[in-house]
Amino acid sequence: MAFFRTNVSLLNTFAIMGTIKVNNIKLYAYHGCLDEEAKIGSEYRVDLKVNANLQKSSETDDLADTVDYVHLNHIVKEEMAIRSKLLEEVAARILVRILKEIQLVKKVRISVAKINPPIGGNVEEVAIVLRKKRKD
C-alpha cells in the first residue's frame, strides 16, 4: 500500500504532457506564385500535431481544460482561406496563431501539402513542414 501511495504522490508532482493530432484536414485554397493558381486554386492537406500540458483535462474531463481540436481546425481553415504565394508563409501564420490563441500549447508541428501541384510533372504532392515552440 505504501508503494502505491508514493507513486500516486509522484504522479501529482509531474505534468502529464500529451500530443493532440489533427490529421488530413482537406481544403481547397488559392496559394501559389502563378496567376493560374490564384484563379483556379488547388486541393491541400494539412496535418497538425500539438504538444500540451494535459494534466488538468486528464483529471477534470472538461473541454475547457484541454486543447480543443475544433479550435485548431477553425484556425487552419481561416488561415488557409487567406492567399499566400508560399506554403511556408501560410504554415507560419497558422503556427503563430495557434500559439497566440491557445495558451496550453507548448509546441506545434504543421505539414501543409499541395495535392497535384502544377510543376510540369507527375507529382502527387509537395509539402512544407514547420515547427514552432513557445518561448518560456
mmCIF file of C-alpha atoms in Angstrom:
data_model
loop_
_atom_site.group_PDB
_atom_site.id
_atom_site.type_symbol
_atom_site.label_atom_id
_atom_site.label_comp_id
_atom_site.label_asym_id
_atom_site.label_seq_id
_atom_site.Cartn_x
_atom_site.Cartn_y
_atom_site.Cartn_z
ATOM 1 C CA MET A 1 0.000 0.000 0.000
ATOM 2 C CA ALA A 2 2.802 2.444 0.847
ATOM 3 C CA PHE A 3 4.361 1.875 -2.586
ATOM 4 C CA PHE A 4 1.092 2.813 -4.333
ATOM 5 C CA ARG A 5 0.669 5.986 -2.253
ATOM 6 C CA THR A 6 4.238 7.017 -3.045
ATOM 7 C CA ASN A 7 3.711 6.526 -6.788
ATOM 8 C CA VAL A 8 0.433 8.473 -6.745
ATOM 9 C CA SER A 9 2.110 11.369 -4.966
ATOM 10 C CA LEU A 10 4.910 11.285 -7.548
ATOM 11 C CA LEU A 11 2.340 11.476 -10.366
ATOM 12 C CA ASN A 12 0.959 14.666 -8.871
ATOM 13 C CA THR A 13 4.394 16.338 -8.940
ATOM 14 C CA PHE A 14 4.848 15.935 -12.709
ATOM 15 C CA ALA A 15 2.745 17.390 -15.507
ATOM 16 C CA ILE A 16 1.087 14.995 -17.922
ATOM 17 C CA MET A 17 2.340 16.142 -21.301
ATOM 18 C CA GLY A 18 0.450 14.910 -24.316
ATOM 19 C CA THR A 19 0.111 15.168 -28.059
ATOM 20 C CA ILE A 20 -3.038 16.042 -29.955
ATOM 21 C CA LYS A 21 -3.052 15.344 -33.690
ATOM 22 C CA VAL A 22 -5.499 16.645 -36.271
ATOM 23 C CA ASN A 23 -4.651 14.828 -39.484
ATOM 24 C CA ASN A 24 -5.774 15.011 -43.072
ATOM 25 C CA ILE A 25 -7.629 18.343 -42.985
ATOM 26 C CA LYS A 26 -8.698 18.678 -46.620
ATOM 27 C CA LEU A 27 -9.195 22.152 -48.065
ATOM 28 C CA TYR A 28 -9.431 23.975 -51.350
ATOM 29 C CA ALA A 29 -7.365 27.170 -51.479
ATOM 30 C CA TYR A 30 -5.632 29.584 -53.832
ATOM 31 C CA HIS A 31 -1.959 29.603 -52.785
ATOM 32 C CA GLY A 32 0.936 29.751 -55.213
ATOM 33 C CA CYS A 33 3.155 32.035 -57.244
ATOM 34 C CA LEU A 34 1.385 31.520 -60.564
ATOM 35 C CA ASP A 35 -1.551 33.701 -61.663
ATOM 36 C CA GLU A 36 -3.288 30.472 -62.691
ATOM 37 C CA GLU A 37 -3.168 29.215 -59.081
ATOM 38 C CA ALA A 38 -4.891 32.382 -57.865
ATOM 39 C CA LYS A 39 -7.732 31.767 -60.311
ATOM 40 C CA ILE A 40 -8.321 28.016 -60.230
ATOM 41 C CA GLY A 41 -6.864 27.029 -56.857
ATOM 42 C CA SER A 42 -5.757 23.603 -55.669
ATOM 43 C CA GLU A 43 -6.521 20.914 -53.148
ATOM 44 C CA TYR A 44 -4.499 20.966 -49.923
ATOM 45 C CA ARG A 45 -3.993 18.674 -46.972
ATOM 46 C CA VAL A 46 -2.944 19.911 -43.534
ATOM 47 C CA ASP A 47 -1.691 17.779 -40.643
ATOM 48 C CA LEU A 48 -1.251 19.279 -37.175
ATOM 49 C CA LYS A 49 0.481 17.969 -34.088
ATOM 50 C CA VAL A 50 0.439 19.983 -30.855
ATOM 51 C CA ASN A 51 2.107 19.219 -27.553
ATOM 52 C CA ALA A 52 0.462 20.491 -24.392
ATOM 53 C CA ASN A 53 0.151 20.002 -20.664
ATOM 54 C CA LEU A 54 -2.899 17.734 -20.403
ATOM 55 C CA GLN A 55 -2.699 17.257 -16.630
ATOM 56 C CA LYS A 56 -5.823 19.250 -15.778
ATOM 57 C CA SER A 57 -8.014 17.850 -18.562
ATOM 58 C CA SER A 58 -6.996 14.295 -17.657
ATOM 59 C CA GLU A 59 -8.363 14.952 -14.167
ATOM 60 C CA THR A 60 -11.438 17.112 -14.884
ATOM 61 C CA ASP A 61 -12.755 15.579 -18.131
ATOM 62 C CA ASP A 62 -13.690 19.148 -19.128
ATOM 63 C CA LEU A 63 -13.247 20.518 -22.664
ATOM 64 C CA ALA A 64 -12.332 23.936 -21.236
ATOM 65 C CA ASP A 65 -9.188 22.378 -19.714
ATOM 66 C CA THR A 66 -7.706 20.958 -22.918
ATOM 67 C CA VAL A 67 -6.731 21.899 -26.458
ATOM 68 C CA ASP A 68 -9.963 21.887 -28.444
ATOM 69 C CA TYR A 69 -9.278 20.326 -31.842
ATOM 70 C CA VAL A 70 -12.337 22.127 -33.234
ATOM 71 C CA HIS A 71 -10.499 25.383 -32.468
ATOM 72 C CA LEU A 72 -7.361 24.048 -34.187
ATOM 73 C CA ASN A 73 -9.373 23.113 -37.285
ATOM 74 C CA HIS A 74 -11.042 26.550 -37.299
ATOM 75 C CA ILE A 75 -7.657 28.321 -37.254
ATOM 76 C CA VAL A 76 -6.389 26.165 -40.133
ATOM 77 C CA LYS A 77 -9.493 26.815 -42.244
ATOM 78 C CA GLU A 78 -9.406 30.584 -41.672
ATOM 79 C CA GLU A 79 -5.694 30.958 -42.411
ATOM 80 C CA MET A 80 -5.794 28.679 -45.459
ATOM 81 C CA ALA A 81 -8.519 30.943 -46.892
ATOM 82 C CA ILE A 82 -6.035 33.860 -46.991
ATOM 83 C CA ARG A 83 -3.995 33.644 -50.190
ATOM 84 C CA SER A 84 -0.221 33.285 -49.911
ATOM 85 C CA LYS A 85 2.389 32.779 -52.589
ATOM 86 C CA LEU A 86 4.359 30.328 -50.449
ATOM 87 C CA LEU A 87 3.215 27.414 -48.312
ATOM 88 C CA GLU A 88 5.851 28.465 -45.781
ATOM 89 C CA GLU A 89 4.031 31.738 -45.168
ATOM 90 C CA VAL A 90 0.592 30.231 -44.620
ATOM 91 C CA ALA A 91 2.036 27.477 -42.394
ATOM 92 C CA ALA A 92 3.903 30.049 -40.284
ATOM 93 C CA ARG A 93 0.715 32.104 -39.832
ATOM 94 C CA ILE A 94 -1.100 29.012 -38.580
ATOM 95 C CA LEU A 95 1.699 28.192 -36.116
ATOM 96 C CA VAL A 96 1.803 31.717 -34.708
ATOM 97 C CA ARG A 97 -1.954 31.929 -34.354
ATOM 98 C CA ILE A 98 -2.205 28.589 -32.539
ATOM 99 C CA LEU A 99 0.449 29.647 -30.023
ATOM 100 C CA LYS A 100 -1.197 33.059 -29.600
ATOM 101 C CA GLU A 101 -4.748 31.784 -29.088
ATOM 102 C CA ILE A 102 -4.225 28.509 -27.209
ATOM 103 C CA GLN A 103 -2.032 29.023 -24.153
ATOM 104 C CA LEU A 104 -1.882 25.319 -23.264
ATOM 105 C CA VAL A 105 0.033 24.534 -26.459
ATOM 106 C CA LYS A 106 3.805 24.315 -25.937
ATOM 107 C CA LYS A 107 4.897 23.073 -29.385
ATOM 108 C CA VAL A 108 3.272 22.844 -32.805
ATOM 109 C CA ARG A 109 4.213 20.906 -35.925
ATOM 110 C CA ILE A 110 2.368 21.516 -39.182
ATOM 111 C CA SER A 111 2.539 19.940 -42.607
ATOM 112 C CA VAL A 112 0.831 21.727 -45.498
ATOM 113 C CA ALA A 113 0.683 19.736 -48.729
ATOM 114 C CA LYS A 114 -0.436 20.921 -52.159
ATOM 115 C CA ILE A 115 -2.032 17.997 -53.985
ATOM 116 C CA ASN A 116 -1.099 17.552 -57.679
ATOM 117 C CA PRO A 117 0.922 20.782 -57.939
ATOM 118 C CA PRO A 118 1.270 22.425 -61.372
ATOM 119 C CA ILE A 119 5.016 21.824 -61.738
ATOM 120 C CA GLY A 120 5.129 20.108 -65.113
ATOM 121 C CA GLY A 121 5.390 16.527 -63.940
ATOM 122 C CA ASN A 122 3.501 13.671 -62.384
ATOM 123 C CA VAL A 123 3.876 14.705 -58.723
ATOM 124 C CA GLU A 124 1.384 13.556 -56.106
ATOM 125 C CA GLU A 125 2.073 16.422 -53.706
ATOM 126 C CA VAL A 126 4.579 18.930 -52.428
ATOM 127 C CA ALA A 127 4.645 19.686 -48.717
ATOM 128 C CA ILE A 128 6.223 22.046 -46.239
ATOM 129 C CA VAL A 129 6.760 21.047 -42.607
ATOM 130 C CA LEU A 130 7.321 23.709 -39.946
ATOM 131 C CA ARG A 131 7.698 23.546 -36.174
ATOM 132 C CA LYS A 132 7.464 26.215 -33.514
ATOM 133 C CA LYS A 133 7.600 26.137 -29.746
ATOM 134 C CA ARG A 134 6.512 28.597 -27.124
ATOM 135 C CA LYS A 135 9.283 30.656 -25.569
ATOM 136 C CA ASP A 136 9.063 30.305 -21.808
#
